[in-house]
CSV table of C-alpha atoms in Angstrom, one decimal:
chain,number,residue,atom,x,y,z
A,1,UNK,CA,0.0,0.0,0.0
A,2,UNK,CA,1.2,3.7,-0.8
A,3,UNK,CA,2.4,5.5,1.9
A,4,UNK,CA,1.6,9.6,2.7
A,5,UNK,CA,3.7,11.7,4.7
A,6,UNK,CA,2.1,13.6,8.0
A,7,UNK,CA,3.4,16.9,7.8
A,8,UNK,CA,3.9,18.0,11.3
A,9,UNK,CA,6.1,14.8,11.7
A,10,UNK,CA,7.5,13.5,8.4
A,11,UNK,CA,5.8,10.1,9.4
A,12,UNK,CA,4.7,8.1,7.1
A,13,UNK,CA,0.5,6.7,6.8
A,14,UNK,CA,-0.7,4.1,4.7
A,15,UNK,CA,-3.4,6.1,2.8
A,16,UNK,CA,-5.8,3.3,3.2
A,17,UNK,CA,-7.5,3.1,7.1
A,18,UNK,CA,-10.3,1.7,9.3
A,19,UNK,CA,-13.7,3.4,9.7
A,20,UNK,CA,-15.1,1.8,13.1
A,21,UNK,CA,-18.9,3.8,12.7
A,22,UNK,CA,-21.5,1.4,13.2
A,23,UNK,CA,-19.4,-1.6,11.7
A,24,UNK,CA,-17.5,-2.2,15.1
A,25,UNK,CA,-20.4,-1.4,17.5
A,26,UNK,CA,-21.4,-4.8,19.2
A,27,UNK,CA,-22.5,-5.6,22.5
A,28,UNK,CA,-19.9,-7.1,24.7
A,29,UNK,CA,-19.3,-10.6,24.5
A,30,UNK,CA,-20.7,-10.5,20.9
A,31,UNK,CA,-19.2,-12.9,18.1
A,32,UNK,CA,-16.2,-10.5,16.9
A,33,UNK,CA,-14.7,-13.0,14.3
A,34,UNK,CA,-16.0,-10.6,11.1
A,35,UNK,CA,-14.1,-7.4,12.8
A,36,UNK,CA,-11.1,-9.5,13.5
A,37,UNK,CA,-11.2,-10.7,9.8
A,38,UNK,CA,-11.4,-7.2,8.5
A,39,UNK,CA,-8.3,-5.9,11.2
A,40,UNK,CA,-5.7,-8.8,9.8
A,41,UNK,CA,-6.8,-8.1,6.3
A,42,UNK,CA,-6.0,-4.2,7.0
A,43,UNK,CA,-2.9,-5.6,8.0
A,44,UNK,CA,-1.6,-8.2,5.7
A,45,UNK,CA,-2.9,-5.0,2.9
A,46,UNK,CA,0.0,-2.6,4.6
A,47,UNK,CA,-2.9,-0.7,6.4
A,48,UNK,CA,-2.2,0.6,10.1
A,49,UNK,CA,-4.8,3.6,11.1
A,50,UNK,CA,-8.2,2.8,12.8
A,51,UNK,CA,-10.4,5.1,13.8
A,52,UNK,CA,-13.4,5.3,16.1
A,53,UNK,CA,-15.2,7.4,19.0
A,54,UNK,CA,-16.8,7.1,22.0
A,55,UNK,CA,-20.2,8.2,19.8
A,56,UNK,CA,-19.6,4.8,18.2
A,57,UNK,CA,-21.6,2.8,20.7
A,58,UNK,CA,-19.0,-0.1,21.6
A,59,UNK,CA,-16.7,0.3,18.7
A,60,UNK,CA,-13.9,1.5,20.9
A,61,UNK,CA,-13.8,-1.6,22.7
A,62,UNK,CA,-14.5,-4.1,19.9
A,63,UNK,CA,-10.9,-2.3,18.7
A,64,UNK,CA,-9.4,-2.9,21.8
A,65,UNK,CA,-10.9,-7.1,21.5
A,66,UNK,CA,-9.7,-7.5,18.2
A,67,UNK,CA,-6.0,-5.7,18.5
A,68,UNK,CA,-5.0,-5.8,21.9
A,69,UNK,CA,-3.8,-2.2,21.7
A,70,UNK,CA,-0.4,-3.7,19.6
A,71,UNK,CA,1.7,-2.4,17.3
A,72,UNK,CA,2.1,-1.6,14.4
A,73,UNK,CA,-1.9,-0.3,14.8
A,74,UNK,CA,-2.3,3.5,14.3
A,75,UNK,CA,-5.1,4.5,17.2
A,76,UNK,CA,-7.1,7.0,16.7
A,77,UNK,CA,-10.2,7.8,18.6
A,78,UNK,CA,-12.4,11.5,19.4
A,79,UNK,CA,-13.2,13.1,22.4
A,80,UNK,CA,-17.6,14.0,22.4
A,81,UNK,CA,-18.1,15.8,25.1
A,82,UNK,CA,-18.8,19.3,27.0
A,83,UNK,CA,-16.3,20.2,29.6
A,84,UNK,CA,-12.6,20.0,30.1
A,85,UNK,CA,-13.2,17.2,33.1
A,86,UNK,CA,-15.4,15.4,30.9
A,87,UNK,CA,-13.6,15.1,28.2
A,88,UNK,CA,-10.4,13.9,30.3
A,89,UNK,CA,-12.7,11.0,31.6
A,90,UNK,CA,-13.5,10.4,27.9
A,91,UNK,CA,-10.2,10.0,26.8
A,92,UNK,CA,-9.0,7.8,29.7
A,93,UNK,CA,-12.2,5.5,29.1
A,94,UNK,CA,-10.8,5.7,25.2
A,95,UNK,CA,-7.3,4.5,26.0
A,96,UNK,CA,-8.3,1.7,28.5
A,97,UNK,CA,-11.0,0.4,26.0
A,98,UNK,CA,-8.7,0.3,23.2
A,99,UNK,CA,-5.8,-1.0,25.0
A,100,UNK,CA,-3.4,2.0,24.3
A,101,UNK,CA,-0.9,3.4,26.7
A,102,UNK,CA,-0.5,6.5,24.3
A,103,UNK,CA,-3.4,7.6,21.9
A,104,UNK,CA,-1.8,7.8,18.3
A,105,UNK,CA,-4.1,10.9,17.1
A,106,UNK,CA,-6.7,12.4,19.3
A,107,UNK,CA,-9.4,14.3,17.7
A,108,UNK,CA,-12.4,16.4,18.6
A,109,UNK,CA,-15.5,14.9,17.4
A,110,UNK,CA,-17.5,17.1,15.0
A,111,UNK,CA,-15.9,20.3,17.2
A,112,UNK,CA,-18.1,19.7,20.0
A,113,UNK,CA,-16.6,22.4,22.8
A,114,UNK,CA,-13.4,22.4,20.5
A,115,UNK,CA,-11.3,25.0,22.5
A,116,UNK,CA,-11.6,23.0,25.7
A,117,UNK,CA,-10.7,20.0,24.3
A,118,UNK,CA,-8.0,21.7,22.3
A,119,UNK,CA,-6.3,23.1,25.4
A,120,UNK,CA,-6.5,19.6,27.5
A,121,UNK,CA,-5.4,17.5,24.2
A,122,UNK,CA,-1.9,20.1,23.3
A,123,UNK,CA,-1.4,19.0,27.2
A,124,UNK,CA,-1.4,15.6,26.8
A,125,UNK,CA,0.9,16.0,23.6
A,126,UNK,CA,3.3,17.7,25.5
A,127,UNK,CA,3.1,14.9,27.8
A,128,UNK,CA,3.3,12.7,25.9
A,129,UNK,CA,0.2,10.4,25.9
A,130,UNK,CA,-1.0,11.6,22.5
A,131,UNK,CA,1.1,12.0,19.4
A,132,UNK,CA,-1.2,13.9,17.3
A,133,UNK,CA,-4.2,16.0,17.5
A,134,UNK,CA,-6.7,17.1,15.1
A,135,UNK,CA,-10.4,18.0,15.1
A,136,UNK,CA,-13.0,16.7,12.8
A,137,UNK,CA,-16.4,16.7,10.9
A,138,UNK,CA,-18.7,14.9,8.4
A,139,UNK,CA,-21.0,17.7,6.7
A,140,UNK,CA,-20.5,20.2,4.2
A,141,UNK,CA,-22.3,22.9,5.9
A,142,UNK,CA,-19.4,22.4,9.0
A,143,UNK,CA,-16.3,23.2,6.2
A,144,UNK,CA,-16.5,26.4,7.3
A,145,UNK,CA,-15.5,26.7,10.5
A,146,UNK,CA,-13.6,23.7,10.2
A,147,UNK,CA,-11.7,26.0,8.1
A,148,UNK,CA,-11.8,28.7,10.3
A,149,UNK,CA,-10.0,26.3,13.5
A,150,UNK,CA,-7.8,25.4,10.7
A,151,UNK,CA,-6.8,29.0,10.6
A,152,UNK,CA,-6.6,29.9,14.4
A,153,UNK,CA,-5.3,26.9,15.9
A,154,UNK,CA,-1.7,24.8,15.1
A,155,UNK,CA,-3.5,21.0,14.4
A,156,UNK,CA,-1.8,18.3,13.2
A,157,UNK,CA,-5.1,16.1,11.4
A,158,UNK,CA,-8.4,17.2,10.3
A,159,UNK,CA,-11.1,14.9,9.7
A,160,UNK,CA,-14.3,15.8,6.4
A,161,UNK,CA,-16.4,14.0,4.5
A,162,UNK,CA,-14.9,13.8,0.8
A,163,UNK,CA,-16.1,12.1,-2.0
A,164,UNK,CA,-16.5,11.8,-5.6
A,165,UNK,CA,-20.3,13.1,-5.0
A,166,UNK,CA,-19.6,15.1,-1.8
A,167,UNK,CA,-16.4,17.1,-3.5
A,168,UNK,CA,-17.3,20.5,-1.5
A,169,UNK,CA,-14.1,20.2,0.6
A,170,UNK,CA,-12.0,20.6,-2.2
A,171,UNK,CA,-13.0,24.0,-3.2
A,172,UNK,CA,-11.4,25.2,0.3
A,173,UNK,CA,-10.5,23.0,3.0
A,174,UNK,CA,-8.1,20.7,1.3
A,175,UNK,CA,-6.0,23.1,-0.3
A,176,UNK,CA,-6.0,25.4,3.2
A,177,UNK,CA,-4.8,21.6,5.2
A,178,UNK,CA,-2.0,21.4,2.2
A,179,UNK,CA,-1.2,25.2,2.8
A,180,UNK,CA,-0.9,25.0,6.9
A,181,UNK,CA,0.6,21.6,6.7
A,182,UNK,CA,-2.1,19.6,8.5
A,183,UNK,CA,-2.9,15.8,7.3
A,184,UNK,CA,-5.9,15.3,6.0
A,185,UNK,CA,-8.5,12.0,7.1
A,186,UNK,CA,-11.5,11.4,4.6
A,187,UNK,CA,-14.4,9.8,6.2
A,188,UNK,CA,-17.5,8.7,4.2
A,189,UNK,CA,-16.4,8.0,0.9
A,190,UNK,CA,-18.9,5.8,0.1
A,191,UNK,CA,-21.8,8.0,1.1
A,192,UNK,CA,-22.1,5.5,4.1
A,193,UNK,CA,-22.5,3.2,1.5
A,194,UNK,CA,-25.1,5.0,-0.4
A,195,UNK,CA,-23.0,5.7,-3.8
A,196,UNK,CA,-22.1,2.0,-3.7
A,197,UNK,CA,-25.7,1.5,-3.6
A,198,UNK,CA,-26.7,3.6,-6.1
A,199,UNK,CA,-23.7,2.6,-8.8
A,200,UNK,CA,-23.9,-0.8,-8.4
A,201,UNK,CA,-26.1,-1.6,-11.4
A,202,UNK,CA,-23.9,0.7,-13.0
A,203,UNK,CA,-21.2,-0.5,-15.7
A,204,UNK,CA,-17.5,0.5,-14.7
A,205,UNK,CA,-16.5,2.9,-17.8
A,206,UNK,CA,-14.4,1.0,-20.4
A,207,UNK,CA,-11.1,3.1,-19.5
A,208,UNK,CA,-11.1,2.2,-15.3
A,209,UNK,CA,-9.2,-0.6,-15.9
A,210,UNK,CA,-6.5,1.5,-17.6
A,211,UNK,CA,-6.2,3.2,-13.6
A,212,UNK,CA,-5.9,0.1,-12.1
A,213,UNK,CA,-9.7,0.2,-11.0
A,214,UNK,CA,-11.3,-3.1,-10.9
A,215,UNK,CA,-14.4,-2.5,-8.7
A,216,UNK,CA,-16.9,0.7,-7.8
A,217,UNK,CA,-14.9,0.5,-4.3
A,218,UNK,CA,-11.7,0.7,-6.2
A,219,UNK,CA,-13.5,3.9,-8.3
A,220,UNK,CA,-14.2,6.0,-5.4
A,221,UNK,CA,-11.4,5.3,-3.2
A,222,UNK,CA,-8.4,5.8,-6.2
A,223,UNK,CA,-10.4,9.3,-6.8
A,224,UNK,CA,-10.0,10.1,-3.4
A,225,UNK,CA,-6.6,9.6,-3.2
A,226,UNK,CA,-5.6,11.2,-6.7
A,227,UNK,CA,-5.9,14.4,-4.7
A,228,UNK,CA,-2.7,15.1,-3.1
A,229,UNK,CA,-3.5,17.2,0.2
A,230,UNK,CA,-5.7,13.1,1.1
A,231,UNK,CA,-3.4,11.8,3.5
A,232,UNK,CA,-5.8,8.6,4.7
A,233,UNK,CA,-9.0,7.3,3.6
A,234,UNK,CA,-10.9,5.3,6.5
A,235,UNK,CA,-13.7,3.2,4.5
A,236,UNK,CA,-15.6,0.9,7.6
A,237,UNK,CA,-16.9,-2.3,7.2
A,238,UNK,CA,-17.6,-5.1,9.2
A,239,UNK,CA,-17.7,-7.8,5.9
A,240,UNK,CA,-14.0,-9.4,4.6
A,241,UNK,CA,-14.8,-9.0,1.4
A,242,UNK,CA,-15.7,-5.5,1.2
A,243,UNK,CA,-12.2,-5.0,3.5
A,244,UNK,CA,-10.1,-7.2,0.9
A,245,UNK,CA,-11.6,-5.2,-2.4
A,246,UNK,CA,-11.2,-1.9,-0.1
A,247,UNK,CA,-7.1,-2.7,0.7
A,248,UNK,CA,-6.7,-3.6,-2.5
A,249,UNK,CA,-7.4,0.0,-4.1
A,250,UNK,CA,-4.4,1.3,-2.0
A,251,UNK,CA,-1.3,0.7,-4.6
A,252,UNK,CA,-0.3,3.9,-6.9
A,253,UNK,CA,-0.5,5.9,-8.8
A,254,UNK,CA,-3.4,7.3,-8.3
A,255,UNK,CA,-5.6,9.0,-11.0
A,256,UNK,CA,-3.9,12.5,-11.9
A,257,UNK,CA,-5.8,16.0,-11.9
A,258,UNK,CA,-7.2,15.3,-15.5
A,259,UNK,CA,-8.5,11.4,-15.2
A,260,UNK,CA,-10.0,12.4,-12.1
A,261,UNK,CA,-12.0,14.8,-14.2
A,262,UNK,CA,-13.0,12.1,-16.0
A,263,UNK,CA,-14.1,10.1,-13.8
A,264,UNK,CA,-16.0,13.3,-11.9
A,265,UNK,CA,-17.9,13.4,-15.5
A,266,UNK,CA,-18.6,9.9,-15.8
A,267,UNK,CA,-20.3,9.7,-12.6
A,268,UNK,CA,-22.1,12.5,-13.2
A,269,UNK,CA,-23.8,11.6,-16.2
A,270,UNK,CA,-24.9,8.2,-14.6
């Protein structure tokens, strides 16, 4: 799998991730044998980030089941919550659920009571039980003041919805987390699911091939990542097969500024 840079660090990210949103939220005790398929497929595709949230039900701890917490696992998780002593609880309840001694990115979730969570999170950094910190959001009409914290505040990761149908954040916030140096997470690219729905009666175009696109998956995720501020792209799924086609999208190159056109075109007139 291709490999991105994080800017604050140099480190280097698989571009392909784990979306934990409803696909990882199981009762306790539940049969966890589909997760754990979809975490060692991650891995044997050169994948390392997961993501999830406390909003995620029991998603957290599912993660924590399936990976012990281990290397070489990328951890990332949200704090969704008012309050500076509520959000510390949240975070500690994050890190023992997951099994993670230090938090690899620690984001606030949809910039619920951002600046408090901000200030506790830069203290943590500084002592070292996160790495990273970022803030995040999944609707257009939240770009801009996503933008705006983008702006104000020194952030190592923000999180949007991006998409081959929901392509607002590349009018702005893209190119303003590729001017400030900030990586960039894409969450939803399937619509949650919904374009996979609705282009699966579809034929793939007769040049997709030619881009080393097999699948619709394949489609939308190489679109993504042919934009070069995309640092990860965090599909979830609970199925192995969905995982495998997923992983496999994540070799370069990528489709280039003018096939991604293309493709932009082709979907549209569908």
């Amino acid at each position: 799998m291709e490999q991105r840079v994080i800017p604050a660090t140099g480190e280097a990210l698989p571009v392909l991730g784990l979306g934990t949103w409803q696909s990882f939220d199981r009762q306790p005790g539940s049969d966890l044998s589909a997760q754990r398929s979809v975490v060692e497929i991650l891995e044997r595709g050169g994948g390392r980030l997961i993501d999830s949230s406390p909003m995620y039900g029991h998603a957290e701890a599912a993660v924590g089941a399936v990976t012990g917490g281990r290397a070489p696992f990328f951890y990332a998780t949200k704090v969704w919550t008012e309050g500076q002593e509520a959000g510390v609880r949240q975070l500690e309840r994050s890190m023992t659920l997951m099994g993670c001694r230090v938090l690899d990115l620690a984001q606030v979730h949809n910039l619920v009571d951002w600046r408090t969570h901000l200030r506790t999170l830069r203290r943590w950094k500084e002592a070292g039980r996160v790495r990273y910190i970022g803030v995040t959001h999944y609707t257009e009409s939240a770009h801009a003041a996503l933008g705006q914290v983008l702006i104000d505040e020194p952030l190592d990761f923000v999180q949007v919805n991006y998409s081959i149908v929901e392509r607002a954040a590349a009018s702005r916030l893209l190119p303003l987390a590729q001017e400030r140096g900030v990586a960039v997470l894409v969450n939803r690219p399937f619509g949650e699911g919904r374009h996979l729905r609705a282009l699966a009666a579809k034929p793939l175009p007769p040049w997709a091939a030619g881009l080393g696109i097999q699948s619709w998956s394949a489609f939308l995720l190489r679109y993504i990542l042919g934009h070069s501020a995309v640092t990860c792209v965090i599909p979830a799924t609970a199925n192995p097969a969905h995982a495998a086609e997923n992983y496999a999208a994540g070799s370069g190159p990528f489709p280039d500024a003018a096939a991604r056109k293309g493709m932009e075109a082709y979907v549209d007139s569908l």
